[in-house]
Amino acid sequence: FFFFLRIGPVSVFSRNGDVTVQRTSSFCLRKRASQMSFLEKPISLWDADDVQTWLCSATVNLPQYAPHFVAEGLDGFRLLEAGVKDSFLKQLGVSSASHRRRLKKQVLVLRSEQQQQQQQ
């Protein structure tokens, strides 16, 4: 069985009896509350701070990689261009294959959104 429970800044995951507790960083909590306006601008214009907020969002929920992405200065344009390459994600410290798959899937969603924005 699998369950997920979020209690304030703490998330609890269980799969087949193995329990994982993850603490959401206070930075991410502040970001979620105060800066969701990055979603209103084209993804290609996101700065590194916007990418960091996206990583902390409920959609992606991989805040542990935010420092690596920021250190690399990854902006929205570079995320759209290189964010689906395994080698690039590994270089950014994303060692988990499942996390790389999640990031690649979400980058493909961003690409689709970017194309829709350009067509409007």
mmCIF file with all atom_site columns, N, CA, C and O in Angstrom, residues 36-86:
data_model
loop_
_atom_site.group_PDB
_atom_site.id
_atom_site.type_symbol
_atom_site.label_atom_id
_atom_site.label_alt_id
_atom_site.label_comp_id
_atom_site.label_asym_id
_atom_site.label_entity_id
_atom_site.label_seq_id
_atom_site.pdbx_PDB_ins_code
_atom_site.Cartn_x
_atom_site.Cartn_y
_atom_site.Cartn_z
_atom_site.occupancy
_atom_site.B_iso_or_equiv
_atom_site.pdbx_formal_charge
_atom_site.auth_seq_id
_atom_site.auth_comp_id
_atom_site.auth_asym_id
_atom_site.auth_atom_id
_atom_site.pdbx_PDB_model_num
ATOM 1   N N  . MET A 1 36 ? 3.904  33.236 -6.370  1.00 0.00 ? 36 MET A N  1
ATOM 2   C CA . MET A 1 36 ? 3.423  32.367 -7.422  1.00 0.00 ? 36 MET A CA 1
ATOM 3   C C  . MET A 1 36 ? 3.198  33.158 -8.713  1.00 0.00 ? 36 MET A C  1
ATOM 4   O O  . MET A 1 36 ? 2.729  32.625 -9.693  1.00 0.00 ? 36 MET A O  1
ATOM 5   N N  . SER A 1 37 ? 3.557  34.450 -8.723  1.00 0.00 ? 37 SER A N  1
ATOM 6   C CA . SER A 1 37 ? 3.354  35.289 -9.901  1.00 0.00 ? 37 SER A CA 1
ATOM 7   C C  . SER A 1 37 ? 4.254  34.880 -11.069 1.00 0.00 ? 37 SER A C  1
ATOM 8   O O  . SER A 1 37 ? 3.983  35.264 -12.200 1.00 0.00 ? 37 SER A O  1
ATOM 9   N N  . PHE A 1 38 ? 5.292  34.088 -10.819 1.00 0.00 ? 38 PHE A N  1
ATOM 10  C CA . PHE A 1 38 ? 6.157  33.642 -11.906 1.00 0.00 ? 38 PHE A CA 1
ATOM 11  C C  . PHE A 1 38 ? 5.370  32.845 -12.943 1.00 0.00 ? 38 PHE A C  1
ATOM 12  O O  . PHE A 1 38 ? 5.733  32.794 -14.115 1.00 0.00 ? 38 PHE A O  1
ATOM 13  N N  . LEU A 1 39 ? 4.259  32.240 -12.533 1.00 0.00 ? 39 LEU A N  1
ATOM 14  C CA . LEU A 1 39 ? 3.435  31.455 -13.450 1.00 0.00 ? 39 LEU A CA 1
ATOM 15  C C  . LEU A 1 39 ? 2.753  32.329 -14.495 1.00 0.00 ? 39 LEU A C  1
ATOM 16  O O  . LEU A 1 39 ? 2.308  31.825 -15.519 1.00 0.00 ? 39 LEU A O  1
ATOM 17  N N  . GLU A 1 40 ? 2.679  33.619 -14.229 1.00 0.00 ? 40 GLU A N  1
ATOM 18  C CA . GLU A 1 40 ? 2.001  34.532 -15.138 1.00 0.00 ? 40 GLU A CA 1
ATOM 19  C C  . GLU A 1 40 ? 2.890  35.003 -16.281 1.00 0.00 ? 40 GLU A C  1
ATOM 20  O O  . GLU A 1 40 ? 2.396  35.563 -17.242 1.00 0.00 ? 40 GLU A O  1
ATOM 21  N N  . LYS A 1 41 ? 4.200  34.765 -16.199 1.00 0.00 ? 41 LYS A N  1
ATOM 22  C CA . LYS A 1 41 ? 5.074  35.222 -17.270 1.00 0.00 ? 41 LYS A CA 1
ATOM 23  C C  . LYS A 1 41 ? 5.567  34.039 -18.099 1.00 0.00 ? 41 LYS A C  1
ATOM 24  O O  . LYS A 1 41 ? 5.531  32.899 -17.627 1.00 0.00 ? 41 LYS A O  1
ATOM 25  N N  . PRO A 1 42 ? 6.005  34.298 -19.324 1.00 0.00 ? 42 PRO A N  1
ATOM 26  C CA . PRO A 1 42 ? 6.505  33.208 -20.164 1.00 0.00 ? 42 PRO A CA 1
ATOM 27  C C  . PRO A 1 42 ? 7.653  32.458 -19.475 1.00 0.00 ? 42 PRO A C  1
ATOM 28  O O  . PRO A 1 42 ? 8.519  33.063 -18.851 1.00 0.00 ? 42 PRO A O  1
ATOM 29  N N  . ILE A 1 43 ? 7.643  31.148 -19.617 1.00 0.00 ? 43 ILE A N  1
ATOM 30  C CA . ILE A 1 43 ? 8.639  30.305 -18.959 1.00 0.00 ? 43 ILE A CA 1
ATOM 31  C C  . ILE A 1 43 ? 10.041 30.666 -19.413 1.00 0.00 ? 43 ILE A C  1
ATOM 32  O O  . ILE A 1 43 ? 10.983 30.654 -18.619 1.00 0.00 ? 43 ILE A O  1
ATOM 33  N N  . SER A 1 44 ? 10.195 31.010 -20.673 1.00 0.00 ? 44 SER A N  1
ATOM 34  C CA . SER A 1 44 ? 11.519 31.361 -21.193 1.00 0.00 ? 44 SER A CA 1
ATOM 35  C C  . SER A 1 44 ? 12.078 32.621 -20.542 1.00 0.00 ? 44 SER A C  1
ATOM 36  O O  . SER A 1 44 ? 13.276 32.892 -20.624 1.00 0.00 ? 44 SER A O  1
ATOM 37  N N  . LEU A 1 45 ? 11.221 33.395 -19.838 1.00 0.00 ? 45 LEU A N  1
ATOM 38  C CA . LEU A 1 45 ? 11.668 34.605 -19.153 1.00 0.00 ? 45 LEU A CA 1
ATOM 39  C C  . LEU A 1 45 ? 11.865 34.399 -17.650 1.00 0.00 ? 45 LEU A C  1
ATOM 40  O O  . LEU A 1 45 ? 12.194 35.341 -16.939 1.00 0.00 ? 45 LEU A O  1
ATOM 41  N N  . TRP A 1 46 ? 11.649 33.176 -17.172 1.00 0.00 ? 46 TRP A N  1
ATOM 42  C CA . TRP A 1 46 ? 11.886 32.899 -15.758 1.00 0.00 ? 46 TRP A CA 1
ATOM 43  C C  . TRP A 1 46 ? 13.348 33.102 -15.423 1.00 0.00 ? 46 TRP A C  1
ATOM 44  O O  . TRP A 1 46 ? 14.237 32.735 -16.209 1.00 0.00 ? 46 TRP A O  1
ATOM 45  N N  . ASP A 1 47 ? 13.619 33.670 -14.257 1.00 0.00 ? 47 ASP A N  1
ATOM 46  C CA . ASP A 1 47 ? 14.997 33.748 -13.764 1.00 0.00 ? 47 ASP A CA 1
ATOM 47  C C  . ASP A 1 47 ? 15.250 32.553 -12.844 1.00 0.00 ? 47 ASP A C  1
ATOM 48  O O  . ASP A 1 47 ? 14.373 31.705 -12.641 1.00 0.00 ? 47 ASP A O  1
ATOM 49  N N  . ALA A 1 48 ? 16.457 32.468 -12.300 1.00 0.00 ? 48 ALA A N  1
ATOM 50  C CA . ALA A 1 48 ? 16.822 31.332 -11.438 1.00 0.00 ? 48 ALA A CA 1
ATOM 51  C C  . ALA A 1 48 ? 15.905 31.247 -10.216 1.00 0.00 ? 48 ALA A C  1
ATOM 52  O O  . ALA A 1 48 ? 15.572 30.147 -9.756  1.00 0.00 ? 48 ALA A O  1
ATOM 53  N N  . ASP A 1 49 ? 15.478 32.384 -9.715  1.00 0.00 ? 49 ASP A N  1
ATOM 54  C CA . ASP A 1 49 ? 14.570 32.402 -8.565  1.00 0.00 ? 49 ASP A CA 1
ATOM 55  C C  . ASP A 1 49 ? 13.213 31.786 -8.921  1.00 0.00 ? 49 ASP A C  1
ATOM 56  O O  . ASP A 1 49 ? 12.631 31.055 -8.122  1.00 0.00 ? 49 ASP A O  1
ATOM 57  N N  . ASP A 1 50 ? 12.735 32.058 -10.130 1.00 0.00 ? 50 ASP A N  1
ATOM 58  C CA . ASP A 1 50 ? 11.475 31.476 -10.586 1.00 0.00 ? 50 ASP A CA 1
ATOM 59  C C  . ASP A 1 50 ? 11.593 29.962 -10.735 1.00 0.00 ? 50 ASP A C  1
ATOM 60  O O  . ASP A 1 50 ? 10.681 29.218 -10.363 1.00 0.00 ? 50 ASP A O  1
ATOM 61  N N  . VAL A 1 51 ? 12.716 29.504 -11.261 1.00 0.00 ? 51 VAL A N  1
ATOM 62  C CA . VAL A 1 51 ? 12.947 28.060 -11.402 1.00 0.00 ? 51 VAL A CA 1
ATOM 63  C C  . VAL A 1 51 ? 12.990 27.417 -10.020 1.00 0.00 ? 51 VAL A C  1
ATOM 64  O O  . VAL A 1 51 ? 12.421 26.336 -9.802  1.00 0.00 ? 51 VAL A O  1
ATOM 65  N N  . GLN A 1 52 ? 13.623 28.088 -9.082  1.00 0.00 ? 52 GLN A N  1
ATOM 66  C CA . GLN A 1 52 ? 13.686 27.576 -7.715  1.00 0.00 ? 52 GLN A CA 1
ATOM 67  C C  . GLN A 1 52 ? 12.282 27.475 -7.114  1.00 0.00 ? 52 GLN A C  1
ATOM 68  O O  . GLN A 1 52 ? 11.931 26.477 -6.476  1.00 0.00 ? 52 GLN A O  1
ATOM 69  N N  . THR A 1 53 ? 11.454 28.464 -7.340  1.00 0.00 ? 53 THR A N  1
ATOM 70  C CA . THR A 1 53 ? 10.076 28.442 -6.847  1.00 0.00 ? 53 THR A CA 1
ATOM 71  C C  . THR A 1 53 ? 9.299  27.303 -7.497  1.00 0.00 ? 53 THR A C  1
ATOM 72  O O  . THR A 1 53 ? 8.527  26.607 -6.834  1.00 0.00 ? 53 THR A O  1
ATOM 73  N N  . TRP A 1 54 ? 9.519  27.096 -8.788  1.00 0.00 ? 54 TRP A N  1
ATOM 74  C CA . TRP A 1 54 ? 8.868  25.992 -9.511  1.00 0.00 ? 54 TRP A CA 1
ATOM 75  C C  . TRP A 1 54 ? 9.259  24.640 -8.902  1.00 0.00 ? 54 TRP A C  1
ATOM 76  O O  . TRP A 1 54 ? 8.419  23.771 -8.712  1.00 0.00 ? 54 TRP A O  1
ATOM 77  N N  . LEU A 1 55 ? 10.541 24.467 -8.575  1.00 0.00 ? 55 LEU A N  1
ATOM 78  C CA . LEU A 1 55 ? 10.996 23.219 -7.945  1.00 0.00 ? 55 LEU A CA 1
ATOM 79  C C  . LEU A 1 55 ? 10.299 22.986 -6.606  1.00 0.00 ? 55 LEU A C  1
ATOM 80  O O  . LEU A 1 55 ? 10.064 21.845 -6.214  1.00 0.00 ? 55 LEU A O  1
ATOM 81  N N  . CYS A 1 56 ? 9.996  24.060 -5.900  1.00 0.00 ? 56 CYS A N  1
ATOM 82  C CA . CYS A 1 56 ? 9.341  23.963 -4.594  1.00 0.00 ? 56 CYS A CA 1
ATOM 83  C C  . CYS A 1 56 ? 7.830  23.832 -4.712  1.00 0.00 ? 56 CYS A C  1
ATOM 84  O O  . CYS A 1 56 ? 7.163  23.545 -3.714  1.00 0.00 ? 56 CYS A O  1
ATOM 85  N N  . SER A 1 57 ? 7.289  24.020 -5.900  1.00 0.00 ? 57 SER A N  1
ATOM 86  C CA . SER A 1 57 ? 5.838  23.997 -6.072  1.00 0.00 ? 57 SER A CA 1
ATOM 87  C C  . SER A 1 57 ? 5.280  22.606 -5.805  1.00 0.00 ? 57 SER A C  1
ATOM 88  O O  . SER A 1 57 ? 5.986  21.600 -5.877  1.00 0.00 ? 57 SER A O  1
ATOM 89  N N  . ALA A 1 58 ? 4.004  22.556 -5.528  1.00 0.00 ? 58 ALA A N  1
ATOM 90  C CA . ALA A 1 58 ? 3.342  21.279 -5.266  1.00 0.00 ? 58 ALA A CA 1
ATOM 91  C C  . ALA A 1 58 ? 3.377  20.376 -6.493  1.00 0.00 ? 58 ALA A C  1
ATOM 92  O O  . ALA A 1 58 ? 3.392  19.153 -6.373  1.00 0.00 ? 58 ALA A O  1
ATOM 93  N N  . THR A 1 59 ? 3.447  20.952 -7.676  1.00 0.00 ? 59 THR A N  1
ATOM 94  C CA . THR A 1 59 ? 3.489  20.175 -8.911  1.00 0.00 ? 59 THR A CA 1
ATOM 95  C C  . THR A 1 59 ? 4.779  19.368 -9.017  1.00 0.00 ? 59 THR A C  1
ATOM 96  O O  . THR A 1 59 ? 4.761  18.198 -9.357  1.00 0.00 ? 59 THR A O  1
ATOM 97  N N  . VAL A 1 60 ? 5.903  20.003 -8.719  1.00 0.00 ? 60 VAL A N  1
ATOM 98  C CA . VAL A 1 60 ? 7.207  19.346 -8.848  1.00 0.00 ? 60 VAL A CA 1
ATOM 99  C C  . VAL A 1 60 ? 7.644  18.740 -7.517  1.00 0.00 ? 60 VAL A C  1
ATOM 100 O O  . VAL A 1 60 ? 8.074  17.590 -7.454  1.00 0.00 ? 60 VAL A O  1
ATOM 101 N N  . ASN A 1 61 ? 7.589  19.522 -6.465  1.00 0.00 ? 61 ASN A N  1
ATOM 102 C CA . ASN A 1 61 ? 7.903  19.091 -5.101  1.00 0.00 ? 61 ASN A CA 1
ATOM 103 C C  . ASN A 1 61 ? 9.264  18.400 -4.979  1.00 0.00 ? 61 ASN A C  1
ATOM 104 O O  . ASN A 1 61 ? 9.375  17.324 -4.406  1.00 0.00 ? 61 ASN A O  1
ATOM 105 N N  . LEU A 1 62 ? 10.297 19.037 -5.525  1.00 0.00 ? 62 LEU A N  1
ATOM 106 C CA . LEU A 1 62 ? 11.664 18.537 -5.389  1.00 0.00 ? 62 LEU A CA 1
ATOM 107 C C  . LEU A 1 62 ? 12.580 19.673 -4.902  1.00 0.00 ? 62 LEU A C  1
ATOM 108 O O  . LEU A 1 62 ? 13.560 20.030 -5.556  1.00 0.00 ? 62 LEU A O  1
ATOM 109 N N  . PRO A 1 63 ? 12.265 20.239 -3.743  1.00 0.00 ? 63 PRO A N  1
ATOM 110 C CA . PRO A 1 63 ? 13.022 21.400 -3.265  1.00 0.00 ? 63 PRO A CA 1
ATOM 111 C C  . PRO A 1 63 ? 14.474 21.092 -2.933  1.00 0.00 ? 63 PRO A C  1
ATOM 112 O O  . PRO A 1 63 ? 15.300 22.008 -2.894  1.00 0.00 ? 63 PRO A O  1
ATOM 113 N N  . GLN A 1 64 ? 14.807 19.836 -2.723  1.00 0.00 ? 64 GLN A N  1
ATOM 114 C CA . GLN A 1 64 ? 16.179 19.488 -2.356  1.00 0.00 ? 64 GLN A CA 1
ATOM 115 C C  . GLN A 1 64 ? 17.176 19.802 -3.481  1.00 0.00 ? 64 GLN A C  1
ATOM 116 O O  . GLN A 1 64 ? 18.365 19.930 -3.227  1.00 0.00 ? 64 GLN A O  1
ATOM 117 N N  . TYR A 1 65 ? 16.697 19.967 -4.701  1.00 0.00 ? 65 TYR A N  1
ATOM 118 C CA . TYR A 1 65 ? 17.590 20.260 -5.822  1.00 0.00 ? 65 TYR A CA 1
ATOM 119 C C  . TYR A 1 65 ? 17.705 21.759 -6.105  1.00 0.00 ? 65 TYR A C  1
ATOM 120 O O  . TYR A 1 65 ? 18.523 22.167 -6.923  1.00 0.00 ? 65 TYR A O  1
ATOM 121 N N  . ALA A 1 66 ? 16.891 22.560 -5.447  1.00 0.00 ? 66 ALA A N  1
ATOM 122 C CA . ALA A 1 66 ? 16.891 24.005 -5.698  1.00 0.00 ? 66 ALA A CA 1
ATOM 123 C C  . ALA A 1 66 ? 18.282 24.632 -5.547  1.00 0.00 ? 66 ALA A C  1
ATOM 124 O O  . ALA A 1 66 ? 18.697 25.407 -6.415  1.00 0.00 ? 66 ALA A O  1
ATOM 125 N N  . PRO A 1 67 ? 19.047 24.309 -4.492  1.00 0.00 ? 67 PRO A N  1
ATOM 126 C CA . PRO A 1 67 ? 20.382 24.919 -4.383  1.00 0.00 ? 67 PRO A CA 1
ATOM 127 C C  . PRO A 1 67 ? 21.295 24.594 -5.569  1.00 0.00 ? 67 PRO A C  1
ATOM 128 O O  . PRO A 1 67 ? 22.064 25.451 -6.015  1.00 0.00 ? 67 PRO A O  1
ATOM 129 N N  . HIS A 1 68 ? 21.188 23.388 -6.106  1.00 0.00 ? 68 HIS A N  1
ATOM 130 C CA . HIS A 1 68 ? 22.009 22.997 -7.256  1.00 0.00 ? 68 HIS A CA 1
ATOM 131 C C  . HIS A 1 68 ? 21.608 23.779 -8.504  1.00 0.00 ? 68 HIS A C  1
ATOM 132 O O  . HIS A 1 68 ? 22.467 24.234 -9.265  1.00 0.00 ? 68 HIS A O  1
ATOM 133 N N  . PHE A 1 69 ? 20.297 23.935 -8.699  1.00 0.00 ? 69 PHE A N  1
ATOM 134 C CA . PHE A 1 69 ? 19.808 24.661 -9.865  1.00 0.00 ? 69 PHE A CA 1
ATOM 135 C C  . PHE A 1 69 ? 20.202 26.133 -9.780  1.00 0.00 ? 69 PHE A C  1
ATOM 136 O O  . PHE A 1 69 ? 20.586 26.746 -10.768 1.00 0.00 ? 69 PHE A O  1
ATOM 137 N N  . VAL A 1 70 ? 20.103 26.710 -8.575  1.00 0.00 ? 70 VAL A N  1
ATOM 138 C CA . VAL A 1 70 ? 20.468 28.115 -8.379  1.00 0.00 ? 70 VAL A CA 1
ATOM 139 C C  . VAL A 1 70 ? 21.969 28.313 -8.582  1.00 0.00 ? 70 VAL A C  1
ATOM 140 O O  . VAL A 1 70 ? 22.399 29.260 -9.240  1.00 0.00 ? 70 VAL A O  1
ATOM 141 N N  . ALA A 1 71 ? 22.774 27.405 -8.031  1.00 0.00 ? 71 ALA A N  1
ATOM 142 C CA . ALA A 1 71 ? 24.237 27.506 -8.176  1.00 0.00 ? 71 ALA A CA 1
ATOM 143 C C  . ALA A 1 71 ? 24.637 27.478 -9.651  1.00 0.00 ? 71 ALA A C  1
ATOM 144 O O  . ALA A 1 71 ? 25.594 28.136 -10.064 1.00 0.00 ? 71 ALA A O  1
ATOM 145 N N  . GLU A 1 72 ? 23.887 26.728 -10.434 1.00 0.00 ? 72 GLU A N  1
ATOM 146 C CA . GLU A 1 72 ? 24.145 26.641 -11.875 1.00 0.00 ? 72 GLU A CA 1
ATOM 147 C C  . GLU A 1 72 ? 23.585 27.855 -12.622 1.00 0.00 ? 72 GLU A C  1
ATOM 148 O O  . GLU A 1 72 ? 23.885 28.071 -13.781 1.00 0.00 ? 72 GLU A O  1
ATOM 149 N N  . GLY A 1 73 ? 22.752 28.656 -11.932 1.00 0.00 ? 73 GLY A N  1
ATOM 150 C CA . GLY A 1 73 ? 22.141 29.827 -12.558 1.00 0.00 ? 73 GLY A CA 1
ATOM 151 C C  . GLY A 1 73 ? 21.105 29.434 -13.604 1.00 0.00 ? 73 GLY A C  1
ATOM 152 O O  . GLY A 1 73 ? 20.910 30.132 -14.590 1.00 0.00 ? 73 GLY A O  1
ATOM 153 N N  . LEU A 1 74 ? 20.434 28.316 -13.372 1.00 0.00 ? 74 LEU A N  1
ATOM 154 C CA . LEU A 1 74 ? 19.480 27.793 -14.343 1.00 0.00 ? 74 LEU A CA 1
ATOM 155 C C  . LEU A 1 74 ? 18.241 28.677 -14.410 1.00 0.00 ? 74 LEU A C  1
ATOM 156 O O  . LEU A 1 74 ? 17.524 28.838 -13.428 1.00 0.00 ? 74 LEU A O  1
ATOM 157 N N  . ASP A 1 75 ? 17.995 29.246 -15.573 1.00 0.00 ? 75 ASP A N  1
ATOM 158 C CA . ASP A 1 75 ? 16.804 30.070 -15.785 1.00 0.00 ? 75 ASP A CA 1
ATOM 159 C C  . ASP A 1 75 ? 15.789 29.292 -16.613 1.00 0.00 ? 75 ASP A C  1
ATOM 160 O O  . ASP A 1 75 ? 16.025 28.134 -16.982 1.00 0.00 ? 75 ASP A O  1
ATOM 161 N N  . GLY A 1 76 ? 14.662 29.898 -16.897 1.00 0.00 ? 76 GLY A N  1
ATOM 162 C CA . GLY A 1 76 ? 13.601 29.222 -17.630 1.00 0.00 ? 76 GLY A CA 1
ATOM 163 C C  . GLY A 1 76 ? 14.006 28.796 -19.031 1.00 0.00 ? 76 GLY A C  1
ATOM 164 O O  . GLY A 1 76 ? 13.667 27.708 -19.482 1.00 0.00 ? 76 GLY A O  1
ATOM 165 N N  . PHE A 1 77 ? 14.754 29.642 -19.719 1.00 0.00 ? 77 PHE A N  1
ATOM 166 C CA . PHE A 1 77 ? 15.192 29.314 -21.077 1.00 0.00 ? 77 PHE A CA 1
ATOM 167 C C  . PHE A 1 77 ? 16.055 28.058 -21.079 1.00 0.00 ? 77 PHE A C  1
ATOM 168 O O  . PHE A 1 77 ? 15.831 27.134 -21.854 1.00 0.00 ? 77 PHE A O  1
ATOM 169 N N  . ARG A 1 78 ? 17.044 28.019 -20.191 1.00 0.00 ? 78 ARG A N  1
ATOM 170 C CA . ARG A 1 78 ? 17.931 26.845 -20.117 1.00 0.00 ? 78 ARG A CA 1
ATOM 171 C C  . ARG A 1 78 ? 17.177 25.612 -19.623 1.00 0.00 ? 78 ARG A C  1
ATOM 172 O O  . ARG A 1 78 ? 17.471 24.498 -20.051 1.00 0.00 ? 78 ARG A O  1
ATOM 173 N N  . LEU A 1 79 ? 16.232 25.806 -18.728 1.00 0.00 ? 79 LEU A N  1
ATOM 174 C CA . LEU A 1 79 ? 15.424 24.683 -18.244 1.00 0.00 ? 79 LEU A CA 1
ATOM 175 C C  . LEU A 1 79 ? 14.654 24.056 -19.403 1.00 0.00 ? 79 LEU A C  1
ATOM 176 O O  . LEU A 1 79 ? 14.634 22.835 -19.553 1.00 0.00 ? 79 LEU A O  1
ATOM 177 N N  . LEU A 1 80 ? 14.056 24.878 -20.247 1.00 0.00 ? 80 LEU A N  1
ATOM 178 C CA . LEU A 1 80 ? 13.308 24.368 -21.392 1.00 0.00 ? 80 LEU A CA 1
ATOM 179 C C  . LEU A 1 80 ? 14.216 23.678 -22.401 1.00 0.00 ? 80 LEU A C  1
ATOM 180 O O  . LEU A 1 80 ? 13.842 22.682 -23.011 1.00 0.00 ? 80 LEU A O  1
ATOM 181 N N  . GLU A 1 81 ? 15.420 24.197 -22.581 1.00 0.00 ? 81 GLU A N  1
ATOM 182 C CA . GLU A 1 81 ? 16.350 23.649 -23.570 1.00 0.00 ? 81 GLU A CA 1
ATOM 183 C C  . GLU A 1 81 ? 17.022 22.357 -23.122 1.00 0.00 ? 81 GLU A C  1
ATOM 184 O O  . GLU A 1 81 ? 17.132 21.414 -23.883 1.00 0.00 ? 81 GLU A O  1
ATOM 185 N N  . ALA A 1 82 ? 17.493 22.334 -21.882 1.00 0.00 ? 82 ALA A N  1
ATOM 186 C CA . ALA A 1 82 ? 18.336 21.212 -21.438 1.00 0.00 ? 82 ALA A CA 1
ATOM 187 C C  . ALA A 1 82 ? 17.714 20.346 -20.356 1.00 0.00 ? 82 ALA A C  1
ATOM 188 O O  . ALA A 1 82 ? 18.278 19.319 -19.999 1.00 0.00 ? 82 ALA A O  1
ATOM 189 N N  . GLY A 1 83 ? 16.556 20.736 -19.847 1.00 0.00 ? 83 GLY A N  1
ATOM 190 C CA . GLY A 1 83 ? 15.977 20.076 -18.686 1.00 0.00 ? 83 GLY A CA 1
ATOM 191 C C  . GLY A 1 83 ? 15.481 18.668 -18.880 1.00 0.00 ? 83 GLY A C  1
ATOM 192 O O  . GLY A 1 83 ? 15.054 18.036 -17.926 1.00 0.00 ? 83 GLY A O  1
ATOM 193 N N  . VAL A 1 84 ? 15.515 18.140 -20.097 1.00 0.00 ? 84 VAL A N  1
ATOM 194 C CA . VAL A 1 84 ? 15.056 16.770 -20.304 1.00 0.00 ? 84 VAL A CA 1
ATOM 195 C C  . VAL A 1 84 ? 16.216 15.812 -20.593 1.00 0.00 ? 84 VAL A C  1
ATOM 196 O O  . VAL A 1 84 ? 15.997 14.659 -20.911 1.00 0.00 ? 84 VAL A O  1
ATOM 197 N N  . LYS A 1 85 ? 17.417 16.287 -20.440 1.00 0.00 ? 85 LYS A N  1
ATOM 198 C CA . LYS A 1 85 ? 18.591 15.442 -20.690 1.00 0.00 ? 85 LYS A CA 1
ATOM 199 C C  . LYS A 1 85 ? 19.080 14.853 -19.369 1.00 0.00 ? 85 LYS A C  1
ATOM 200 O O  . LYS A 1 85 ? 19.371 15.576 -18.427 1.00 0.00 ? 85 LYS A O  1
ATOM 201 N N  . ASP A 1 86 ? 19.169 13.524 -19.327 1.00 0.00 ? 86 ASP A N  1
ATOM 202 C CA . ASP A 1 86 ? 19.639 12.842 -18.119 1.00 0.00 ? 86 ASP A CA 1
ATOM 203 C C  . ASP A 1 86 ? 21.001 13.347 -17.674 1.00 0.00 ? 86 ASP A C  1
ATOM 204 O O  . ASP A 1 86 ? 21.226 13.592 -16.493 1.00 0.00 ? 86 ASP A O  1
#
